[in-house]
Coordinates of C-alpha atoms in Angstrom, one line a residue:
Chain J
M1 CA 119.6 11.3 85.4
P2 CA 117.4 14.4 84.9
R3 CA 114.8 14.8 87.7
I4 CA 111.2 14.6 86.5
I5 CA 108.4 15.8 88.7
E6 CA 104.9 16.0 87.4
C7 CA 102.6 18.8 88.5
V8 CA 98.8 19.0 87.9
P9 CA 97.5 22.4 88.9
N10 CA 93.8 22.9 88.7
I11 CA 92.7 26.5 88.0
S12 CA 89.1 27.9 88.4
E13 CA 88.6 28.9 84.8
G14 CA 87.1 26.7 82.1
R15 CA 85.0 29.1 80.1
R16 CA 87.3 31.9 78.9
P17 CA 89.9 30.3 76.7
E18 CA 92.0 33.5 76.6
V19 CA 92.5 33.3 80.4
V20 CA 93.6 29.6 80.2
E21 CA 95.9 30.5 77.2
E22 CA 97.5 33.3 79.1
A23 CA 98.2 30.9 82.0
V24 CA 99.7 28.3 79.7
A25 CA 101.8 30.9 78.0
A26 CA 103.1 32.0 81.4
L27 CA 104.0 28.4 82.2
K28 CA 105.8 27.9 78.9
R29 CA 108.1 30.8 79.6
A30 CA 109.6 28.9 82.5
P31 CA 112.9 27.3 81.3
G32 CA 112.8 23.5 81.2
L33 CA 109.0 23.3 82.0
R34 CA 106.9 21.1 79.7
V35 CA 103.2 21.6 79.3
L36 CA 101.9 18.1 78.6
D37 CA 98.2 18.5 78.6
V38 CA 95.5 21.2 79.1
Q39 CA 91.8 20.2 79.7
S40 CA 89.1 22.8 80.2
D41 CA 85.6 22.0 81.3
K42 CA 82.9 24.6 80.8
D43 CA 80.4 23.0 83.2
H44 CA 83.0 22.7 85.9
N45 CA 84.4 26.1 84.9
R46 CA 87.8 24.6 85.7
S47 CA 91.0 23.6 83.8
V48 CA 93.4 20.9 84.6
L49 CA 97.0 21.6 83.4
T50 CA 99.6 18.8 83.3
L51 CA 103.2 19.9 83.6
A52 CA 106.6 18.2 84.0
G53 CA 110.0 19.5 84.9
D54 CA 112.6 19.6 87.6
E55 CA 112.3 21.6 90.9
A56 CA 113.6 24.9 89.4
A57 CA 111.3 24.8 86.4
L58 CA 108.2 24.0 88.5
R59 CA 109.1 26.7 91.1
T60 CA 109.3 29.3 88.5
G61 CA 106.3 28.1 86.5
I62 CA 103.9 27.8 89.4
L63 CA 104.7 31.3 90.7
D64 CA 104.1 32.6 87.2
L65 CA 100.9 30.7 87.0
F66 CA 99.7 32.4 90.2
A67 CA 100.7 35.8 88.9
S68 CA 98.8 35.1 85.6
T69 CA 95.6 33.7 87.1
L70 CA 95.3 36.1 90.1
A71 CA 95.1 39.0 87.7
R72 CA 92.2 37.4 85.8
I73 CA 90.1 35.1 88.0
D74 CA 87.8 36.5 90.7
L75 CA 86.1 33.8 92.8
R76 CA 83.5 36.3 94.0
T77 CA 81.9 36.0 90.6
H78 CA 83.0 32.5 89.7
R79 CA 80.3 29.8 89.2
G80 CA 80.8 26.1 88.2
E81 CA 79.8 22.7 89.2
H82 CA 83.1 21.6 90.6
P83 CA 83.9 22.4 94.2
R84 CA 86.7 25.0 94.5
M85 CA 88.2 27.5 97.0
G86 CA 91.0 29.1 95.1
A87 CA 91.7 30.8 91.8
V88 CA 94.6 28.3 91.6
D89 CA 92.6 25.7 93.4
V90 CA 95.1 22.8 93.9
V91 CA 98.7 22.1 93.1
P92 CA 100.0 18.5 93.5
F93 CA 103.6 17.6 92.9
I94 CA 104.2 14.0 91.8
P95 CA 107.5 12.1 91.8
I96 CA 108.1 10.4 88.4
E97 CA 111.8 9.7 87.9
G98 CA 115.0 10.6 89.7
A99 CA 112.9 12.4 92.4
T100 CA 111.4 11.0 95.6
M101 CA 108.2 11.7 97.5
P102 CA 110.2 13.6 100.2
D103 CA 111.6 15.8 97.3
C104 CA 108.1 16.6 96.3
V105 CA 107.0 17.3 99.9
A106 CA 109.9 19.7 100.2
L107 CA 109.0 21.4 96.9
A108 CA 105.4 21.7 97.9
R109 CA 106.4 23.5 101.2
E110 CA 108.9 25.7 99.4
V111 CA 106.4 26.7 96.6
G112 CA 103.6 27.1 99.1
E113 CA 105.6 29.5 101.2
A114 CA 106.8 31.5 98.3
V115 CA 103.2 31.9 96.9
A116 CA 101.9 33.0 100.3
E117 CA 104.7 35.5 100.7
R118 CA 104.5 37.0 97.2
F119 CA 100.7 37.0 96.6
G120 CA 99.2 36.9 100.1
V121 CA 97.3 33.8 99.3
P122 CA 96.8 31.4 102.3
I123 CA 98.2 27.9 101.6
F124 CA 97.0 24.6 102.9
L125 CA 99.4 21.6 102.5
Y126 CA 97.7 18.3 101.6
E127 CA 98.3 14.6 101.1
E128 CA 101.9 13.6 101.7
A129 CA 102.7 17.2 102.6
A130 CA 99.9 17.6 105.1
T131 CA 100.8 18.8 108.6
A132 CA 97.9 17.1 110.4
P133 CA 95.8 14.0 109.6
H134 CA 92.5 16.0 109.3
R135 CA 94.2 18.2 106.6
R136 CA 95.3 15.3 104.5
H137 CA 92.4 15.0 102.1
L138 CA 91.5 17.7 99.6
E139 CA 87.8 17.2 100.1
D140 CA 88.1 17.9 103.8
I141 CA 90.2 21.1 103.2
R142 CA 87.9 22.3 100.5
R143 CA 84.6 21.5 102.3
G144 CA 82.6 24.8 102.5
Q145 CA 84.3 26.1 99.3
F146 CA 85.3 29.7 98.6
E147 CA 82.0 31.0 100.0
G148 CA 82.5 29.3 103.4
L149 CA 86.3 29.9 103.6
A150 CA 86.4 33.1 105.8
E151 CA 84.2 31.4 108.4
K152 CA 86.1 28.1 108.2
M153 CA 89.5 29.7 108.7
R154 CA 88.4 31.3 112.0
D155 CA 88.7 27.8 113.5
P156 CA 92.3 27.3 114.6
Q157 CA 92.1 23.7 113.2
W158 CA 91.9 25.4 109.7
A159 CA 94.7 28.0 110.1
P160 CA 96.7 27.9 106.9
D161 CA 100.2 26.4 106.8
F162 CA 101.6 29.6 105.1
G163 CA 100.2 33.1 104.6
P164 CA 97.5 35.3 106.0
A165 CA 94.9 34.0 108.5
A166 CA 92.0 35.1 106.2
P167 CA 91.3 34.3 102.5
H168 CA 92.7 36.4 99.7
P169 CA 89.7 38.6 98.6
S170 CA 89.5 37.4 95.0
A171 CA 91.7 34.3 95.0
G172 CA 90.6 32.5 98.1
A173 CA 93.1 30.0 99.3
S174 CA 95.2 27.3 97.5
V175 CA 95.9 23.7 98.4
V176 CA 99.5 22.6 97.6
G177 CA 101.0 19.2 98.2
A178 CA 102.6 16.0 97.1
R179 CA 101.0 12.7 96.0
M180 CA 101.6 9.6 93.9
P181 CA 100.5 9.6 90.2
L182 CA 96.8 8.7 89.8
I183 CA 95.9 6.2 87.2
A184 CA 92.3 6.3 85.8
Y185 CA 91.7 2.6 84.9
N186 CA 88.4 1.0 83.8
I187 CA 87.6 -2.6 83.3
N188 CA 84.8 -3.6 80.9
L189 CA 82.6 -6.6 81.7
G190 CA 80.8 -8.9 79.3
T191 CA 77.4 -8.2 80.9
S192 CA 74.8 -5.5 80.8
D193 CA 74.1 -6.2 84.5
L194 CA 75.3 -3.1 86.4
E195 CA 74.9 -4.9 89.7
V196 CA 77.8 -7.2 88.9
A197 CA 80.1 -4.2 88.3
R198 CA 78.9 -2.6 91.5
R199 CA 79.6 -5.8 93.5
I200 CA 83.1 -6.0 92.0
A201 CA 83.8 -2.4 92.7
R202 CA 82.9 -3.0 96.4
A203 CA 85.1 -6.0 96.5
I204 CA 88.2 -4.1 95.3
R205 CA 87.9 -0.6 96.8
F206 CA 89.5 0.4 100.1
S207 CA 86.4 2.0 101.5
S208 CA 84.5 -1.3 101.7
G209 CA 87.5 -3.6 102.5
G210 CA 89.4 -3.9 99.3
Y211 CA 92.8 -2.8 98.2
R212 CA 94.3 0.1 100.1
F213 CA 95.0 2.3 97.0
V214 CA 91.8 1.7 95.0
K215 CA 88.7 3.7 94.6
A216 CA 86.1 2.1 92.4
M217 CA 82.4 2.2 91.3
G218 CA 80.2 0.4 88.9
V219 CA 78.9 2.3 85.9
M220 CA 77.0 1.5 82.7
L221 CA 78.5 2.2 79.2
Q222 CA 75.2 2.9 77.6
E223 CA 76.5 2.9 74.0
R224 CA 78.0 -0.6 74.3
N225 CA 75.4 -1.8 76.8
L226 CA 78.2 -3.0 79.0
A227 CA 78.8 -2.7 82.7
Q228 CA 82.2 -1.2 83.7
V229 CA 84.2 -1.2 86.9
S230 CA 85.6 2.4 86.9
I231 CA 88.7 2.6 89.0
N232 CA 91.1 5.2 90.4
M233 CA 94.5 3.8 91.4
T234 CA 96.0 6.1 93.9
D235 CA 99.4 4.4 94.4
F236 CA 100.3 1.9 91.7
R237 CA 103.5 0.9 93.4
K238 CA 101.7 -0.5 96.4
T239 CA 98.5 -1.6 94.7
P240 CA 99.6 -2.6 91.2
L241 CA 97.5 -2.5 88.0
F242 CA 98.0 -6.3 87.3
R243 CA 96.7 -7.3 90.8
V244 CA 93.5 -5.2 90.4
F245 CA 93.0 -6.6 86.9
E246 CA 93.4 -10.2 88.1
T247 CA 91.1 -9.7 91.1
V248 CA 88.4 -8.2 88.9
K249 CA 88.7 -11.1 86.5
A250 CA 88.4 -13.6 89.3
E251 CA 85.4 -11.8 90.9
A252 CA 83.7 -11.5 87.5
A253 CA 84.2 -15.2 86.9
R254 CA 82.3 -15.9 90.1
H255 CA 79.3 -14.3 88.4
G256 CA 80.0 -16.1 85.1
V257 CA 81.0 -12.9 83.5
P258 CA 84.1 -12.4 81.3
V259 CA 86.4 -9.3 81.3
V260 CA 86.2 -8.1 77.7
G261 CA 88.8 -5.3 77.9
S262 CA 90.2 -2.5 80.0
E263 CA 91.2 1.1 79.4
I264 CA 93.6 3.6 80.7
V265 CA 92.2 7.1 80.7
G266 CA 94.8 9.8 80.2
L267 CA 98.5 9.4 81.2
V268 CA 100.1 6.5 82.9
P269 CA 103.7 6.2 84.2
A270 CA 105.8 3.8 82.2
D271 CA 106.6 1.8 85.4
A272 CA 103.0 0.9 85.9
L273 CA 103.0 -0.9 82.6
I274 CA 106.6 -2.3 82.9
E275 CA 105.8 -4.0 86.2
T276 CA 102.6 -5.4 84.6
A277 CA 104.8 -7.0 81.9
D278 CA 107.2 -8.2 84.6
H279 CA 104.3 -9.9 86.4
F280 CA 102.7 -11.6 83.4
L281 CA 106.0 -12.8 81.8
R282 CA 107.0 -14.1 85.3
L283 CA 110.3 -12.3 84.9
E284 CA 113.2 -13.3 87.1
R285 CA 115.7 -10.6 88.4
F286 CA 114.4 -7.9 86.1
D287 CA 115.8 -4.5 86.8
P288 CA 114.0 -1.4 85.4
S289 CA 117.4 0.0 84.4
Q290 CA 117.4 -2.7 81.7
V291 CA 114.9 -0.6 79.9
L292 CA 116.8 1.0 77.1
E293 CA 115.2 4.5 77.3
R294 CA 115.8 4.6 81.0
R295 CA 119.4 3.6 80.6
I296 CA 119.8 6.5 78.2
R297 CA 118.3 9.0 80.6
E298 CA 120.5 7.6 83.4
A299 CA 123.5 8.3 81.1
E300 CA 122.5 12.0 80.7
Chain I
M1 CA 110.8 14.7 70.2
P2 CA 114.6 14.1 70.4
R3 CA 115.7 11.4 67.9
I4 CA 117.1 8.3 69.6
I5 CA 119.1 5.8 67.6
E6 CA 121.0 3.0 69.2
C7 CA 124.3 1.7 67.9
V8 CA 126.1 -1.4 69.0
P9 CA 129.6 -1.5 67.4
N10 CA 131.6 -4.6 68.1
I11 CA 135.4 -4.1 68.1
S12 CA 138.1 -6.8 67.9
E13 CA 139.7 -6.2 71.2
G14 CA 138.7 -7.8 74.5
R15 CA 142.0 -8.4 76.2
R16 CA 143.7 -5.0 76.5
P17 CA 141.5 -2.8 78.7
E18 CA 143.5 0.3 77.8
V19 CA 142.6 -0.1 74.1
V20 CA 138.9 -0.4 74.9
E21 CA 139.1 2.5 77.4
E22 CA 140.7 4.7 74.7
A23 CA 137.9 3.8 72.3
V24 CA 135.2 4.6 74.9
A25 CA 136.9 7.9 75.7
A26 CA 136.9 8.8 72.0
L27 CA 133.2 8.0 71.8
K28 CA 132.4 10.1 75.0
R29 CA 134.0 13.1 73.4
A30 CA 131.2 13.2 70.7
P31 CA 128.6 15.8 71.8
G32 CA 125.3 14.2 72.7
L33 CA 126.5 10.6 72.4
R34 CA 125.7 8.3 75.4
V35 CA 127.8 5.2 76.1
L36 CA 125.2 2.9 77.8
D37 CA 127.2 -0.3 78.2
V38 CA 130.7 -1.8 77.5
Q39 CA 131.2 -5.6 77.6
S40 CA 134.6 -7.1 76.9
D41 CA 135.1 -10.9 76.4
K42 CA 138.7 -12.2 76.8
D43 CA 138.0 -15.6 75.1
H44 CA 136.3 -13.9 72.1
N45 CA 138.9 -11.1 72.3
R46 CA 136.1 -8.7 71.4
S47 CA 134.1 -5.9 73.0
V48 CA 130.5 -4.9 72.5
L49 CA 129.8 -1.2 73.0
T50 CA 126.2 0.1 73.3
L51 CA 125.7 3.7 72.3
A52 CA 122.7 6.0 71.8
G53 CA 122.3 9.4 70.3
D54 CA 121.0 11.2 67.2
E55 CA 122.5 11.1 63.8
A56 CA 125.0 13.8 64.3
A57 CA 126.3 12.4 67.6
L58 CA 126.6 8.9 66.1
R59 CA 128.3 10.1 62.9
T60 CA 131.0 11.9 64.9
G61 CA 131.3 9.1 67.4
I62 CA 131.7 6.2 65.0
L63 CA 134.3 8.1 62.9
D64 CA 136.3 8.8 66.1
L65 CA 135.9 5.1 67.1
F66 CA 137.5 4.0 63.8
A67 CA 140.3 6.5 64.3
S68 CA 141.0 5.2 67.8
T69 CA 140.8 1.5 67.1
L70 CA 142.6 1.5 63.7
A71 CA 145.7 2.9 65.5
R72 CA 145.7 0.1 68.1
I73 CA 144.2 -3.1 66.6
D74 CA 146.0 -5.2 64.0
L75 CA 144.0 -8.2 62.8
R76 CA 147.2 -9.8 61.4
T77 CA 148.1 -10.7 65.0
H78 CA 144.5 -10.9 66.5
R79 CA 143.4 -14.2 67.9
G80 CA 140.0 -15.0 69.5
E81 CA 137.1 -17.5 69.4
H82 CA 134.6 -15.1 67.9
P83 CA 134.5 -14.8 64.1
R84 CA 135.7 -11.3 62.9
M85 CA 136.9 -9.6 59.8
G86 CA 137.5 -6.0 60.9
A87 CA 139.2 -4.0 63.7
V88 CA 135.7 -2.4 64.0
D89 CA 133.9 -5.6 63.0
V90 CA 130.3 -4.6 62.8
V91 CA 128.3 -1.4 63.3
P92 CA 124.5 -1.7 63.4
F93 CA 122.2 1.3 63.7
I94 CA 118.9 0.6 65.5
P95 CA 115.8 2.9 65.5
I96 CA 114.5 3.5 69.0
E97 CA 112.4 6.6 69.2
G98 CA 111.6 9.5 66.8
A99 CA 113.7 7.8 64.1
T100 CA 112.6 5.2 61.5
M101 CA 114.4 2.2 59.9
P102 CA 114.9 4.2 56.7
D103 CA 116.6 6.9 58.8
C104 CA 118.9 4.2 60.1
V105 CA 119.6 2.8 56.6
A106 CA 120.5 6.3 55.4
L107 CA 122.8 6.8 58.4
A108 CA 124.5 3.5 57.8
R109 CA 125.2 4.4 54.2
E110 CA 126.4 7.9 55.1
V111 CA 128.7 6.6 57.9
G112 CA 129.9 3.7 55.8
E113 CA 130.9 6.0 53.0
A114 CA 132.7 8.5 55.3
V115 CA 134.7 5.7 57.0
A116 CA 135.7 4.2 53.6
E117 CA 136.8 7.6 52.4
R118 CA 138.7 8.7 55.5
F119 CA 140.3 5.5 56.5
G120 CA 140.4 3.4 53.3
V121 CA 138.5 0.5 55.0
P122 CA 136.1 -1.4 52.7
I123 CA 132.5 -1.3 53.9
F124 CA 129.8 -3.9 53.5
L125 CA 126.3 -2.8 54.1
Y126 CA 124.1 -5.5 55.9
E127 CA 120.6 -6.3 57.2
E128 CA 118.1 -3.6 56.2
A129 CA 120.9 -1.6 54.5
A130 CA 122.1 -4.5 52.4
T131 CA 122.4 -3.9 48.6
A132 CA 121.7 -7.5 47.6
P133 CA 120.0 -10.5 49.3
H134 CA 123.1 -12.6 49.6
R135 CA 124.8 -9.7 51.5
R136 CA 122.0 -9.4 54.1
H137 CA 123.2 -11.6 56.8
L138 CA 126.4 -10.9 58.8
E139 CA 127.4 -14.6 58.9
D140 CA 127.5 -14.7 55.1
I141 CA 129.5 -11.5 54.7
R142 CA 131.9 -12.6 57.5
R143 CA 132.4 -16.2 56.3
G144 CA 136.1 -16.8 55.7
Q145 CA 136.9 -14.1 58.3
F146 CA 139.9 -11.7 58.1
E147 CA 142.2 -14.4 56.9
G148 CA 140.1 -15.2 53.9
L149 CA 139.0 -11.7 53.1
A150 CA 141.5 -10.8 50.3
E151 CA 140.6 -14.0 48.4
K152 CA 136.8 -13.5 49.0
M153 CA 136.9 -9.9 47.8
R154 CA 138.3 -11.0 44.4
D155 CA 134.8 -12.4 43.7
P156 CA 132.7 -9.5 42.2
Q157 CA 129.8 -10.8 44.3
W158 CA 131.8 -9.6 47.3
A159 CA 132.9 -6.2 46.1
P160 CA 132.4 -3.7 49.0
D161 CA 129.7 -1.1 48.9
F162 CA 132.2 1.6 49.7
G163 CA 136.0 1.9 49.7
P164 CA 138.9 0.0 48.2
A165 CA 138.5 -3.4 46.4
A166 CA 140.9 -5.1 48.8
P167 CA 141.1 -5.3 52.6
H168 CA 142.8 -2.7 54.7
P169 CA 146.1 -4.3 55.7
S170 CA 145.6 -4.2 59.5
A171 CA 141.9 -3.4 59.9
G172 CA 140.3 -5.7 57.3
A173 CA 136.8 -4.6 56.4
S174 CA 133.8 -3.5 58.4
V175 CA 130.1 -4.4 58.2
V176 CA 127.7 -1.4 58.7
G177 CA 124.0 -1.5 58.6
A178 CA 120.6 -1.1 60.2
R179 CA 118.4 -3.5 62.1
M180 CA 115.7 -3.8 64.7
P181 CA 116.7 -4.1 68.4
L182 CA 117.5 -7.6 69.5
I183 CA 116.0 -8.9 72.7
A184 CA 117.7 -11.8 74.4
Y185 CA 114.9 -13.6 76.2
N186 CA 115.0 -16.9 78.0
I187 CA 112.1 -18.9 79.4
N188 CA 112.7 -21.4 82.2
L189 CA 110.8 -24.7 82.4
G190 CA 109.9 -26.7 85.5
T191 CA 111.7 -29.8 84.2
S192 CA 115.3 -31.1 84.0
D193 CA 114.4 -32.7 80.7
L194 CA 116.5 -30.9 78.1
E195 CA 114.6 -32.6 75.3
V196 CA 111.4 -30.7 76.2
A197 CA 113.2 -27.3 75.8
R198 CA 114.7 -28.5 72.5
R199 CA 111.3 -29.4 71.2
I200 CA 109.8 -26.1 72.2
A201 CA 112.7 -24.3 70.6
R202 CA 112.0 -26.1 67.4
A203 CA 108.4 -25.2 67.6
I204 CA 108.9 -21.5 67.9
R205 CA 111.9 -20.7 65.8
F206 CA 111.8 -19.5 62.2
S207 CA 114.3 -22.0 60.9
S208 CA 112.1 -25.0 61.7
G209 CA 108.7 -23.5 60.9
G210 CA 108.0 -21.2 63.9
Y211 CA 107.7 -17.4 64.2
R212 CA 109.5 -15.3 61.6
F213 CA 111.6 -13.2 64.0
V214 CA 112.6 -15.9 66.6
K215 CA 115.8 -17.8 66.9
A216 CA 115.8 -20.4 69.8
M217 CA 117.6 -23.3 71.3
G218 CA 117.2 -25.6 74.3
V219 CA 119.9 -25.4 77.0
M220 CA 120.4 -26.7 80.5
L221 CA 120.8 -24.4 83.5
Q222 CA 123.1 -26.8 85.4
E223 CA 123.0 -24.8 88.6
R224 CA 119.2 -24.9 88.9
N225 CA 118.9 -28.3 87.1
L226 CA 116.3 -26.7 84.8
A227 CA 115.8 -26.8 81.1
Q228 CA 115.6 -23.4 79.4
V229 CA 114.4 -22.2 76.0
S230 CA 117.0 -19.6 75.1
I231 CA 115.6 -17.1 72.6
N232 CA 116.7 -14.2 70.4
M233 CA 113.9 -12.0 69.3
T234 CA 115.0 -10.1 66.1
D235 CA 111.9 -8.0 65.6
F236 CA 109.7 -7.6 68.6
R237 CA 107.2 -5.4 66.8
K238 CA 106.3 -8.1 64.3
T239 CA 106.9 -11.2 66.6
P240 CA 106.0 -9.8 70.1
L241 CA 107.3 -11.0 73.4
F242 CA 103.9 -12.0 74.8
R243 CA 103.1 -14.2 71.9
V244 CA 106.3 -16.1 72.2
F245 CA 105.8 -16.5 76.0
E246 CA 102.2 -17.7 75.5
T247 CA 103.2 -20.2 72.8
V248 CA 106.1 -21.6 75.0
K249 CA 103.6 -21.9 77.9
A250 CA 101.1 -23.8 75.7
E251 CA 103.8 -26.1 74.2
A252 CA 105.3 -26.8 77.7
A253 CA 101.8 -27.7 79.0
R254 CA 101.5 -30.3 76.2
H255 CA 104.5 -32.0 78.0
G256 CA 103.0 -31.5 81.4
V257 CA 105.7 -29.0 82.2
P258 CA 105.1 -25.5 83.8
V259 CA 106.9 -22.3 82.8
V260 CA 108.6 -21.3 86.1
G261 CA 109.9 -17.9 85.0
S262 CA 111.6 -15.9 82.2
E263 CA 114.4 -13.5 81.9
I264 CA 115.5 -10.6 79.8
V265 CA 119.2 -10.5 79.3
G266 CA 120.6 -7.0 78.8
L267 CA 118.6 -4.1 77.5
V268 CA 115.0 -4.1 76.2
P269 CA 113.1 -1.3 74.5
A270 CA 110.3 0.1 76.6
D271 CA 107.8 -0.6 73.8
A272 CA 108.4 -4.4 74.1
L273 CA 107.2 -4.3 77.7
I274 CA 104.4 -1.8 77.2
E275 CA 102.8 -3.8 74.4
T276 CA 103.1 -6.9 76.7
A277 CA 101.1 -5.0 79.4
D278 CA 98.7 -3.9 76.7
H279 CA 98.1 -7.5 75.7
F280 CA 97.7 -9.0 79.1
L281 CA 95.5 -6.2 80.4
R282 CA 93.4 -6.4 77.2
L283 CA 93.6 -2.7 76.8
E284 CA 91.2 -1.0 74.4
R285 CA 92.4 2.0 72.3
F286 CA 95.7 2.3 74.2
D287 CA 98.1 4.8 72.6
P288 CA 101.8 4.7 73.6
S289 CA 101.7 8.5 73.8
Q290 CA 99.6 8.0 77.0
V291 CA 102.9 6.9 78.6
L292 CA 103.8 9.9 80.7
E293 CA 107.6 9.8 80.1
R294 CA 107.0 9.6 76.4
R295 CA 104.6 12.5 76.5
I296 CA 107.4 14.5 78.2
R297 CA 109.9 13.6 75.5
E298 CA 107.4 14.5 72.8
A299 CA 107.0 17.9 74.4
E300 CA 110.8 18.6 74.2

C-alpha cells in the first residue's frame, strides 16, 4: 500500500498572492507531492497549505518550501492578526494511511534537522515529536511571537531542537512535528439560546472535564438564529465523531433542545466516517480492508 | 482522478487450483490491473475473481482471462451445483470512481465484441448493457444452462449480441455487462423466531412490495440461535444501506424484537458507508470531496 502522510504547513504570508503561488509552485515540483488545498487569510496575513505524499515527496517539498518562502518573507516587517514566529511558521506531519505516528515523528525530526542545517533556521519539535512536556503545545512554543523570540531563546528551556541558538534574522524559527488529523466539526441546535450551546461545549470538552480529544465552544449562527457547538476533534481514533454527536444529542435533550444538523468543515479522513457507519449500523466483525477502495490501494 | 472500474468475472472452475492460478497469473500480467480477491467453491465448481483497474487494464486482462480459461475448461465435462453456460460465465463491469455507468456499458460492448471476434464465443450483453428487456437478467439468459444452449440459441430472441449464432463447442457462451456494485448485507435479530426474519424480508424486498433495489430472505444462524434478514443491495445509491437498516429496525420493533447487529459480507464501496455516516450525523452540505483520501486521488 502506498504510504500517505498529510502535511499542513502554515506560512506567514496571506496578502501577496504571488508569494503564495511561488511557494505552491515549488511544492508542486516535488515528485509525488499533491497540493490538496491552499487557504490564504489577509487579516491573519497567513496561508495554510494542505499537502499529501510519502516521506520522500514531503522531505523534498518542505525543503523547497523553505527555500521559496525564506527568499520572500521577512518577519521584521510582517504584520497580521494571527500569532507567528517563523516565515514557515509550523509544519505538522499527519499519518493517514500505511504510515504510523512514529513514522511521522521520525520524518519531523529528519526534516527539522535538514532545514536547520541548510537554512540556519532554529527548529522546535512539537506535539508527538516534542522532546519535553513544556514544548508539546504550539501556543507555548510560540508565546512571545517573532518579536520576543531572541529574548525567549536565551532561556535554556527554550533552546531549539536543531539549528542555531538564536533566531534567523528574517525567518525567525519554525515549529515542526507530528500530530493526528484535526476534524473541525460543528453541531447545530434547534434553539437560539447561546447558553445551551455553551453548557454543552463545557460538558464535552477536555478542559472542563469532557472527552480527552475534544475542544469546544458555543457560538451563535446569526444568519440562522441558531446556537452551535463548535468542536475541534484532535484524535478521532480515541474520541470518535459518533460518540461526541450522541453525547451532544443527549445533553441537548436535557434542555429540551433537538440537534438539527451537523457539519464537517474542510477535510475529514475516511476512517472517521467509516467508523461512524460501523457504530450506527451496529456492524459485527467489520474490517476496514473490506472497503473496496482501500483493498485496491492495498493491492498496489 | 484515476478511473476505477471493478470487474467480477465468474469462471467455471472451482476444483483444479492450478487452472484458477493460471487464470489469476494471466490477469496479473495486465499492466495496472489489480486482483483484489479470488474465491473458489468446490461444490459449485466455480471461482469468483474480483478485479479493479481502468478500461485499458480491464480490456487486456479480460481477453487474457478468456485465452487462459478457454484452453483449460471444457463445459462438456464440467459438473457443479451452480448454474453456468460458459467457461468464463459472466463478466460484469462496475463503476466505482471517476467512471460512470455509461462508461461501463461502453466497455462491456467493446470487450464483448473483442472476445467474440478473437475467440468465437457468443456474447450476451446483460443488466445495464442489455439490448432488450427480456435479456436484462442473468437468470433469464442462463436458463437452460450450457446443455440447453444450442437449442435456446435457435430462437431469434436469443441470438447473441456478438459472435457466432451457435455456442462455442467447449466454452459455451458468455454474459458480459454493466451493473452497480452489489452489497451483501445481513441484519441479525434478537430472536430465534425465523418467521420474524421472513416477515421483515418480505417487507423490505422489491419482489413483495419493498424497496426497489433490495433482495432479502429470512435465515437461521444455527450457531447463535438467531434469526437473520439476509439482504442483497443491488443499487446502494438509490436504496441506501441506512434506510434498509432503519426499516428493518422499525419492523423488528413491531414484533418486540431488537436488532442485535449487522454485517457486511465481502467488499463494500466507501461511499455506501460515507453516506451512512452522513445520514446518522445529520450532516449539512457535506460533499464527498471533503474526504481526505478522495481529495488526494482527485489531485492525481
